[in-house]
Tab-separated table of C-alpha atoms and ligand atoms in Angstrom:
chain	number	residue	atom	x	y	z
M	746	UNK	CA	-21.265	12.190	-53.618
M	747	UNK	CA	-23.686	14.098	-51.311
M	748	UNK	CA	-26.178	11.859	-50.213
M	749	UNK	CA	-29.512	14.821	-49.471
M	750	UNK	CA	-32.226	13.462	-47.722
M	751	UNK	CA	-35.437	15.985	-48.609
M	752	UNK	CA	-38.091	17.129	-46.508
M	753	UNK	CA	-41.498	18.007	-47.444
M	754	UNK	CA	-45.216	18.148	-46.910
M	755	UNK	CA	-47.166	19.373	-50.245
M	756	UNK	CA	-46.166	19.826	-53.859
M	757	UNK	CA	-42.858	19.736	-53.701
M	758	UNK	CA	-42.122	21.768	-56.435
M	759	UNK	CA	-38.383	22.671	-54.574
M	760	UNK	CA	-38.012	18.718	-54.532
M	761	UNK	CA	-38.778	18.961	-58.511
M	762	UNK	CA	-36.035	21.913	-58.690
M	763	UNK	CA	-33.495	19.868	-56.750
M	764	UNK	CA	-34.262	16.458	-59.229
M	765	UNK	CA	-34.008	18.652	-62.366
M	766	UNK	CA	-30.784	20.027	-61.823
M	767	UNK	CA	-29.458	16.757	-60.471
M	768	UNK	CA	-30.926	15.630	-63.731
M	769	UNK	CA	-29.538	18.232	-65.977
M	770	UNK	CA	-26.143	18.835	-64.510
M	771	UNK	CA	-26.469	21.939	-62.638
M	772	UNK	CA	-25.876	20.322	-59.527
M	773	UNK	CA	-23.036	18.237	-59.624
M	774	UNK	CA	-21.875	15.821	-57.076
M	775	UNK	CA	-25.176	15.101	-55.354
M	776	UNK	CA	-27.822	12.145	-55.124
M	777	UNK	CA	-31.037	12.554	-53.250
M	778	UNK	CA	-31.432	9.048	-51.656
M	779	UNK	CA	-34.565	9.641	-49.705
M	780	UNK	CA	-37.893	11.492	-49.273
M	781	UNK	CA	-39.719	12.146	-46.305
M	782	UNK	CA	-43.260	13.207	-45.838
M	783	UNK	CA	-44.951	13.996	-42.893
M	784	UNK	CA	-48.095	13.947	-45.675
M	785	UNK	CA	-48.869	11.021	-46.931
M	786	UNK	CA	-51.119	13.008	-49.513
M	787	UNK	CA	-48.244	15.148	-50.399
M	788	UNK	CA	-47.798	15.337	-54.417
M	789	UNK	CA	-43.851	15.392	-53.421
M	790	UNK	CA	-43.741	11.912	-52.684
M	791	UNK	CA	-45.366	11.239	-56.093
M	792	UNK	CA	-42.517	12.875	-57.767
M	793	UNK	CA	-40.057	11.246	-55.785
M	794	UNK	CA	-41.541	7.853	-57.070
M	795	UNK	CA	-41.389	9.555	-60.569
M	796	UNK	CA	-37.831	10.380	-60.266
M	797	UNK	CA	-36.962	6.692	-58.777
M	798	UNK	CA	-36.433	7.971	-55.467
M	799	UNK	CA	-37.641	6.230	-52.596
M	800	UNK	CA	-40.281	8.236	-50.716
M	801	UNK	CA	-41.396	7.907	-47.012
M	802	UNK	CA	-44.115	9.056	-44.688
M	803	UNK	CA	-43.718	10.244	-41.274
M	804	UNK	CA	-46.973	11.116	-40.169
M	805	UNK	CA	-47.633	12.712	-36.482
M	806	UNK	CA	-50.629	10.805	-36.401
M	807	UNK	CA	-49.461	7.537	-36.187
M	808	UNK	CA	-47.374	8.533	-32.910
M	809	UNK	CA	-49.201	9.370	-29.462
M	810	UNK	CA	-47.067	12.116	-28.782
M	811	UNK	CA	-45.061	14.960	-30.381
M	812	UNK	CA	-41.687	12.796	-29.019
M	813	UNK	CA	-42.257	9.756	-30.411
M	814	UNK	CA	-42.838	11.459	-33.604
M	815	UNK	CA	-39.738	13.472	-33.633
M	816	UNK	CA	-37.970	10.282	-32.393
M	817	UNK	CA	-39.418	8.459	-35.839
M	818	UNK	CA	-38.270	11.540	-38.087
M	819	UNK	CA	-35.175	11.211	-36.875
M	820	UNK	CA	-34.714	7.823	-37.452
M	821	UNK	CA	-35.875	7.722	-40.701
M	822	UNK	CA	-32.938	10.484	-41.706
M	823	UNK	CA	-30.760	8.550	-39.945
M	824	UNK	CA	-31.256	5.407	-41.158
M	825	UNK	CA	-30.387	7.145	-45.182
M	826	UNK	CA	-26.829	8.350	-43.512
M	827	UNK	CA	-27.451	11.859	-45.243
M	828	UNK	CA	-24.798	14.377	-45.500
M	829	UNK	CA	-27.480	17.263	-45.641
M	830	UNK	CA	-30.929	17.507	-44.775
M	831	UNK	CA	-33.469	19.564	-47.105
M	832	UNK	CA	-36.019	21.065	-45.702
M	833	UNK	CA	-37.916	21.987	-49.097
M	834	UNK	CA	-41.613	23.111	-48.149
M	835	UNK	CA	-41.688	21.113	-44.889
M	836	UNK	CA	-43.873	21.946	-42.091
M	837	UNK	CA	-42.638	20.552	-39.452
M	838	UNK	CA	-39.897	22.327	-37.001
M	839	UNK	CA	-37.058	20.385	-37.349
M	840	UNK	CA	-36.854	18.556	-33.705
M	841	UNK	CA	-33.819	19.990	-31.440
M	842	UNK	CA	-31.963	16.451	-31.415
M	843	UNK	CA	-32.030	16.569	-35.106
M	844	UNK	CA	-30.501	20.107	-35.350
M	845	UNK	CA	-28.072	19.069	-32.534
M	846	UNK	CA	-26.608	15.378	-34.634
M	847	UNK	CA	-27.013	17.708	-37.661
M	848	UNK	CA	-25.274	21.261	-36.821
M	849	UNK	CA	-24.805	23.113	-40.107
M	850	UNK	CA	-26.122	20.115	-42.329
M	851	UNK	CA	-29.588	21.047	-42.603
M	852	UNK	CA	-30.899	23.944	-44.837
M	853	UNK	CA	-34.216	25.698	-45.490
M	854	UNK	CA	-35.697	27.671	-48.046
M	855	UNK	CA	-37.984	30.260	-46.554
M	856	UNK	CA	-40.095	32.579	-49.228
M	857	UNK	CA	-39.256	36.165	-48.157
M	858	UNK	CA	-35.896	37.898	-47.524
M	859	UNK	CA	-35.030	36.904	-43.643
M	860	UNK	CA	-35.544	38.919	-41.424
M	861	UNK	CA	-38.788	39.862	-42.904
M	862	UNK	CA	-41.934	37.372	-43.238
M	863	UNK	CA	-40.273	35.548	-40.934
M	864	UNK	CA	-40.818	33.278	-38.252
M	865	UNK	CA	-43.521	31.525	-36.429
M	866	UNK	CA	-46.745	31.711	-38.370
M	867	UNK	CA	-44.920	33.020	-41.398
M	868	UNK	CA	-45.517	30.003	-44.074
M	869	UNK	CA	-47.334	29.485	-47.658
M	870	UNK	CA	-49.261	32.315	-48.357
M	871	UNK	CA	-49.033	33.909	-45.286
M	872	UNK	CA	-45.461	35.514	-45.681
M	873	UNK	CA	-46.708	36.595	-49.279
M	874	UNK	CA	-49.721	38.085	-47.899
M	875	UNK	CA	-47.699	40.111	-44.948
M	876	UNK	CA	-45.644	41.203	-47.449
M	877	UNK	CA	-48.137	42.382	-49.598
M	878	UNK	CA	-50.207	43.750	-46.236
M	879	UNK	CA	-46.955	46.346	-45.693
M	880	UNK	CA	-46.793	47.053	-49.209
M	881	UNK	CA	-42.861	46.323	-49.628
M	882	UNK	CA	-41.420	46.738	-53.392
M	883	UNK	CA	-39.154	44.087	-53.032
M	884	UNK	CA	-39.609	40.544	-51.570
M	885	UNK	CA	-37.562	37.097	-52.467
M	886	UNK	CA	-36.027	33.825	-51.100
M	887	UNK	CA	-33.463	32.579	-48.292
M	888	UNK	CA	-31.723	29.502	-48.237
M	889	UNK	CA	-30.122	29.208	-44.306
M	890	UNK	CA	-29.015	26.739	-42.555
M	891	UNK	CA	-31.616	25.443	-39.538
M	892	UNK	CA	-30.936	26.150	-35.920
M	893	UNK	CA	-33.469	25.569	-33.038
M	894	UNK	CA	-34.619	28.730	-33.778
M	895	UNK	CA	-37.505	29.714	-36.532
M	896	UNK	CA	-35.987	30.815	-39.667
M	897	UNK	CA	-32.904	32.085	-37.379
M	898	UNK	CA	-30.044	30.109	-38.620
M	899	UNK	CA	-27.193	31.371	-41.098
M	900	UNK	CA	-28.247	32.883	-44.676
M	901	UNK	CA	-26.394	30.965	-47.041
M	902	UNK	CA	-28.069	32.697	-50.210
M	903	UNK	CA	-31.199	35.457	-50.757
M	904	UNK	CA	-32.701	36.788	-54.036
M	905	UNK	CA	-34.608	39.398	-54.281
M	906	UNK	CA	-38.247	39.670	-56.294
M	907	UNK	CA	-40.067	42.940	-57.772
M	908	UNK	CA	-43.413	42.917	-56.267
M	909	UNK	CA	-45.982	44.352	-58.697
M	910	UNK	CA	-49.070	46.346	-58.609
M	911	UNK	CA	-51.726	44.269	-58.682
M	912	UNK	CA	-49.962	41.096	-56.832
M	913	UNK	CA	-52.255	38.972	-54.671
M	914	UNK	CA	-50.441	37.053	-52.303
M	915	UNK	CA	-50.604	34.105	-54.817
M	916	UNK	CA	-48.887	35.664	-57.758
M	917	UNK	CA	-46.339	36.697	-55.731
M	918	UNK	CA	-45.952	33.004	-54.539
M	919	UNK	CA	-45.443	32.037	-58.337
M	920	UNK	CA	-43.276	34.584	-58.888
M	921	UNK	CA	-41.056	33.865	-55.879
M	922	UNK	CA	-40.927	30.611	-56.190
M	923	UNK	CA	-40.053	30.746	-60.010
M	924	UNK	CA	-37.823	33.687	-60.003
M	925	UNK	CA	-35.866	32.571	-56.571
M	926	UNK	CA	-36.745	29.273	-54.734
M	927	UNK	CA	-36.634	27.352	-57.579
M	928	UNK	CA	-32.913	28.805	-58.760
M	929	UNK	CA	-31.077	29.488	-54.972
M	930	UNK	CA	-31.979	25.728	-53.683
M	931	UNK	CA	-30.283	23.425	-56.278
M	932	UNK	CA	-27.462	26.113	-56.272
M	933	UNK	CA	-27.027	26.350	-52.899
M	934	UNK	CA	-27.120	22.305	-52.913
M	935	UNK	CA	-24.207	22.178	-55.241
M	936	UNK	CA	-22.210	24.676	-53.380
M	937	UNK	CA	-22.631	22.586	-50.462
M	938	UNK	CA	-21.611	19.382	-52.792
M	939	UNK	CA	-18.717	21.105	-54.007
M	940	UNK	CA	-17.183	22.219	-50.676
M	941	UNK	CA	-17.975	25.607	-50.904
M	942	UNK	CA	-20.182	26.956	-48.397
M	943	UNK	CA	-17.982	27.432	-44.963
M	944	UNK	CA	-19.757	28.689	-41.392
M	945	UNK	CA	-17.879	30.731	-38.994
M	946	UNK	CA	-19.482	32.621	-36.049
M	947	UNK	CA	-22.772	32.392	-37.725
M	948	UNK	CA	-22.146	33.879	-41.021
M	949	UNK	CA	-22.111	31.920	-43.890
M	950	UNK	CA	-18.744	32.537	-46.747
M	951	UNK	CA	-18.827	31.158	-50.092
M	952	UNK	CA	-15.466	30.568	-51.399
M	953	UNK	CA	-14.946	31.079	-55.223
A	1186	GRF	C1	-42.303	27.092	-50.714
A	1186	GRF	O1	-42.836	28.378	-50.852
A	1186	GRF	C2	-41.235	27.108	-49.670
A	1186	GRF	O2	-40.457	28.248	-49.677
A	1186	GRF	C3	-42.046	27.038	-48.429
A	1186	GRF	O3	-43.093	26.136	-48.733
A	1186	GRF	C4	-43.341	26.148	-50.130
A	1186	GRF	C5	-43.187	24.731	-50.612
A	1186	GRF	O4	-43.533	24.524	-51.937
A	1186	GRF	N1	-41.230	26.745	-47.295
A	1186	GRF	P1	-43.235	23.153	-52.666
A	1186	GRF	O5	-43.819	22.028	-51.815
A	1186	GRF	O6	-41.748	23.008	-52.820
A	1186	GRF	O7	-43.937	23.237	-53.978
Protein backbone atom coordinates (compact mmCIF):
# COMPACT_ATOMS: atom_id res chain seq x y z
CA UNK A 1 0.00 0.00 0.00
CA UNK A 2 0.95 3.69 -0.53
CA UNK A 3 0.27 5.46 2.45
CA UNK A 4 -0.42 9.56 0.69
CA UNK A 5 -0.55 12.11 3.10
CA UNK A 6 -2.61 15.23 1.24
CA UNK A 7 -2.06 18.76 1.41
CA UNK A 8 -4.49 21.45 1.11
CA UNK A 9 -5.96 24.79 1.99
CA UNK A 10 -9.61 25.33 0.32
CA UNK A 11 -12.07 23.04 -1.40
CA UNK A 12 -10.23 20.36 -2.04
CA UNK A 13 -11.87 19.23 -4.90
CA UNK A 14 -8.23 17.31 -6.05
CA UNK A 15 -8.56 15.64 -2.46
CA UNK A 16 -12.27 14.57 -3.69
CA UNK A 17 -10.59 13.26 -7.11
CA UNK A 18 -7.92 11.33 -5.22
CA UNK A 19 -10.88 9.66 -2.62
CA UNK A 20 -13.09 8.81 -5.64
CA UNK A 21 -10.76 6.88 -7.50
CA UNK A 22 -9.39 5.25 -4.37
CA UNK A 23 -13.06 4.60 -3.96
CA UNK A 24 -13.87 3.36 -7.36
CA UNK A 25 -10.78 1.44 -8.26
CA UNK A 26 -8.94 3.63 -10.51
CA UNK A 27 -6.24 3.97 -8.23
CA UNK A 28 -5.13 0.87 -6.98
CA UNK A 29 -2.72 0.21 -4.25
CA UNK A 30 -3.09 3.45 -2.31
CA UNK A 31 -4.68 4.70 1.11
CA UNK A 32 -4.72 8.33 2.03
CA UNK A 33 -4.07 8.15 5.84
CA UNK A 34 -3.97 11.81 6.59
CA UNK A 35 -5.08 15.39 5.77
CA UNK A 36 -3.43 18.45 6.47
CA UNK A 37 -4.73 21.94 6.44
CA UNK A 38 -3.01 24.93 6.97
CA UNK A 39 -7.00 26.25 6.92
CA UNK A 40 -8.87 25.31 9.43
CA UNK A 41 -11.94 26.69 7.34
CA UNK A 42 -10.89 24.67 4.44
CA UNK A 43 -14.02 22.57 2.97
CA UNK A 44 -11.12 19.79 2.30
CA UNK A 45 -10.93 18.81 5.72
CA UNK A 46 -14.74 18.38 5.71
CA UNK A 47 -14.44 15.86 3.04
CA UNK A 48 -11.72 14.16 4.57
CA UNK A 49 -14.05 13.62 7.67
CA UNK A 50 -16.68 12.52 5.02
CA UNK A 51 -14.47 10.01 3.53
CA UNK A 52 -13.28 8.68 7.19
CA UNK A 53 -10.03 10.18 6.86
CA UNK A 54 -8.49 11.85 9.60
CA UNK A 55 -7.99 15.57 8.91
CA UNK A 56 -5.49 18.04 10.57
CA UNK A 57 -4.79 21.72 10.82
CA UNK A 58 -1.54 23.34 10.64
CA UNK A 59 -2.17 26.82 10.91
CA UNK A 60 0.81 29.57 10.68
CA UNK A 61 -0.94 31.41 13.16
CA UNK A 62 -0.61 29.40 15.98
CA UNK A 63 3.37 29.51 15.55
CA UNK A 64 5.45 32.85 16.22
CA UNK A 65 7.51 32.36 13.38
CA UNK A 66 7.61 30.98 9.81
CA UNK A 67 10.21 28.06 11.44
CA UNK A 68 8.31 26.85 13.98
CA UNK A 69 5.56 26.48 11.59
CA UNK A 70 7.42 24.62 9.00
CA UNK A 71 8.94 22.61 11.91
CA UNK A 72 5.03 21.62 12.92
CA UNK A 73 4.16 20.74 9.13
CA UNK A 74 6.75 18.62 9.08
CA UNK A 75 6.02 16.80 11.94
CA UNK A 76 2.67 16.26 11.34
CA UNK A 77 3.73 14.36 7.81
CA UNK A 78 6.08 12.68 9.62
CA UNK A 79 4.36 11.45 12.29
CA UNK A 80 1.66 9.54 9.28
CA UNK A 81 5.09 7.78 7.84
CA UNK A 82 3.80 8.73 4.22
CA UNK A 83 5.31 7.31 1.20
CA UNK A 84 4.21 10.46 -0.90
CA UNK A 85 3.18 13.78 -0.08
CA UNK A 86 0.18 15.54 -2.09
CA UNK A 87 0.25 18.79 -2.47
CA UNK A 88 -3.47 19.14 -3.90
CA UNK A 89 -4.43 23.00 -3.81
CA UNK A 90 -2.00 23.83 -0.97
CA UNK A 91 -0.66 27.18 -0.41
CA UNK A 92 2.01 26.86 1.38
CA UNK A 93 5.75 26.32 -0.17
CA UNK A 94 6.65 23.16 0.87
CA UNK A 95 9.58 23.99 3.60
CA UNK A 96 13.26 23.01 2.24
CA UNK A 97 13.75 20.26 5.10
CA UNK A 98 10.62 18.70 3.91
CA UNK A 99 11.71 18.56 0.21
CA UNK A 100 15.20 17.47 1.45
CA UNK A 101 13.67 14.03 3.91
CA UNK A 102 11.24 13.82 0.94
CA UNK A 103 13.35 14.00 -2.50
CA UNK A 104 11.08 12.79 -5.30
CA UNK A 105 8.10 11.83 -2.88
CA UNK A 106 6.20 14.88 -3.02
CA UNK A 107 4.04 15.97 -6.07
CA UNK A 108 2.02 19.01 -7.12
CA UNK A 109 -0.63 19.77 -9.37
CA UNK A 110 -0.20 23.22 -10.80
CA UNK A 111 -3.22 24.57 -13.25
CA UNK A 112 -1.38 25.61 -16.45
CA UNK A 113 1.14 23.73 -18.64
CA UNK A 114 4.72 24.42 -16.77
CA UNK A 115 6.61 26.54 -17.86
CA UNK A 116 3.81 28.87 -18.43
CA UNK A 117 1.54 30.44 -15.49
CA UNK A 118 4.09 29.47 -13.50
CA UNK A 119 5.75 30.34 -10.48
CA UNK A 120 5.64 32.77 -7.69
CA UNK A 121 2.35 34.61 -7.69
CA UNK A 122 0.93 32.21 -10.22
CA UNK A 123 -2.06 30.45 -8.08
CA UNK A 124 -6.10 30.15 -8.25
CA UNK A 125 -7.29 32.41 -10.63
CA UNK A 126 -4.36 34.16 -11.25
CA UNK A 127 -2.61 31.60 -13.68
CA UNK A 128 -6.14 31.39 -15.46
CA UNK A 129 -6.33 35.00 -15.74
CA UNK A 130 -2.51 35.37 -17.21
CA UNK A 131 -3.40 32.94 -19.44
CA UNK A 132 -6.34 34.43 -20.59
CA UNK A 133 -4.39 38.12 -20.38
CA UNK A 134 -1.88 36.60 -23.38
CA UNK A 135 -4.66 35.13 -25.11
CA UNK A 136 -3.07 31.45 -25.47
CA UNK A 137 -5.43 28.72 -27.30
CA UNK A 138 -4.33 26.10 -25.26
CA UNK A 139 -3.83 25.89 -21.44
CA UNK A 140 -4.00 22.60 -18.98
CA UNK A 141 -2.51 20.81 -15.90
CA UNK A 142 1.01 19.53 -14.50
CA UNK A 143 1.53 17.05 -12.04
CA UNK A 144 5.63 17.40 -10.97
CA UNK A 145 7.34 16.42 -8.42
CA UNK A 146 8.35 19.46 -5.72
CA UNK A 147 11.85 20.77 -5.46
CA UNK A 148 12.88 23.95 -3.48
CA UNK A 149 12.10 25.66 -6.37
CA UNK A 150 8.42 27.14 -7.43
CA UNK A 151 6.72 24.87 -9.73
CA UNK A 152 10.43 23.80 -10.94
CA UNK A 153 10.59 20.20 -10.13
CA UNK A 154 10.16 17.18 -12.70
CA UNK A 155 6.81 16.97 -14.92
CA UNK A 156 5.51 13.72 -14.27
CA UNK A 157 2.21 14.27 -16.43
CA UNK A 158 0.51 17.57 -18.42
CA UNK A 159 -2.84 17.79 -20.28
CA UNK A 160 -3.67 20.16 -22.33
CA UNK A 161 -7.22 22.34 -22.34
CA UNK A 162 -8.96 24.32 -25.39
CA UNK A 163 -9.43 27.74 -24.15
CA UNK A 164 -12.61 29.26 -25.61
CA UNK A 165 -13.86 32.53 -26.72
CA UNK A 166 -15.59 33.96 -24.21
CA UNK A 167 -13.56 32.24 -21.12
CA UNK A 168 -13.23 34.35 -17.98
CA UNK A 169 -10.56 33.26 -15.92
CA UNK A 170 -13.18 31.23 -13.90
CA UNK A 171 -14.55 29.04 -16.61
CA UNK A 172 -11.37 28.22 -17.55
CA UNK A 173 -10.68 27.15 -13.87
CA UNK A 174 -13.76 24.69 -14.22
CA UNK A 175 -12.74 23.54 -17.24
CA UNK A 176 -9.15 22.82 -16.19
CA UNK A 177 -9.80 21.44 -13.30
CA UNK A 178 -12.55 19.05 -14.76
CA UNK A 179 -10.97 18.24 -18.00
CA UNK A 180 -7.22 17.79 -16.40
CA UNK A 181 -6.59 18.19 -12.59
CA UNK A 182 -9.20 16.15 -11.68
CA UNK A 183 -8.05 13.06 -14.24
CA UNK A 184 -3.81 13.49 -14.17
CA UNK A 185 -3.72 13.50 -10.09
CA UNK A 186 -5.35 10.14 -9.12
CA UNK A 187 -3.50 8.76 -12.26
CA UNK A 188 -0.40 10.00 -11.58
CA UNK A 189 -1.03 8.66 -7.81
CA UNK A 190 -1.49 5.17 -9.06
CA UNK A 191 1.46 5.24 -11.28
CA UNK A 192 3.41 6.16 -8.38
CA UNK A 193 1.53 3.16 -6.34
CA UNK A 194 2.25 0.84 -8.97
CA UNK A 195 6.01 1.46 -9.36
CA UNK A 196 5.88 3.19 -12.39
CA UNK A 197 7.04 6.60 -12.39
CA UNK A 198 11.14 6.50 -12.32
CA UNK A 199 13.40 10.00 -12.01
CA UNK A 200 16.69 10.24 -13.63
CA UNK A 201 18.60 13.54 -14.14
CA UNK A 202 15.45 15.42 -13.66
CA UNK A 203 13.20 13.94 -16.16
CA UNK A 204 10.53 11.94 -15.21
CA UNK A 205 9.96 8.10 -17.40
CA UNK A 206 6.90 6.19 -17.10
CA UNK A 207 7.46 2.63 -17.71
CA UNK A 208 4.58 0.66 -19.44
C1 LIG B 1 -6.39 23.80 -8.10
O1 LIG B 1 -6.61 24.63 -9.21
C2 LIG B 1 -4.96 23.40 -8.05
O2 LIG B 1 -4.40 23.16 -9.29
C3 LIG B 1 -4.34 24.60 -7.43
O3 LIG B 1 -5.27 25.01 -6.44
C4 LIG B 1 -6.57 24.59 -6.81
C5 LIG B 1 -7.10 23.76 -5.67
O4 LIG B 1 -8.42 23.37 -5.80
N1 LIG B 1 -3.00 24.34 -7.01
P1 LIG B 1 -9.08 22.32 -4.81
O5 LIG B 1 -8.82 22.79 -3.38
O6 LIG B 1 -8.45 20.98 -5.06
O7 LIG B 1 -10.53 22.34 -5.12
Amino acid sequence: MLRVVVCVSGGGTNLQAIIDGIAQGAVCQTEIVRVISNNPGAYALERAKQAGIEGVCVSPKDYENRSLFEAALLQCVKEAAPDLIVLAGFMVKAPDEMVRQFENRIINIHPSLIPAFCGTGYYGLRVHEAALARGVKITGATVHFVNDGMDTGPIIMQKAVKVRDGDTPETLQKRVMEEAEWVLLPWCINLIAAGQIRVENGRVTIAE
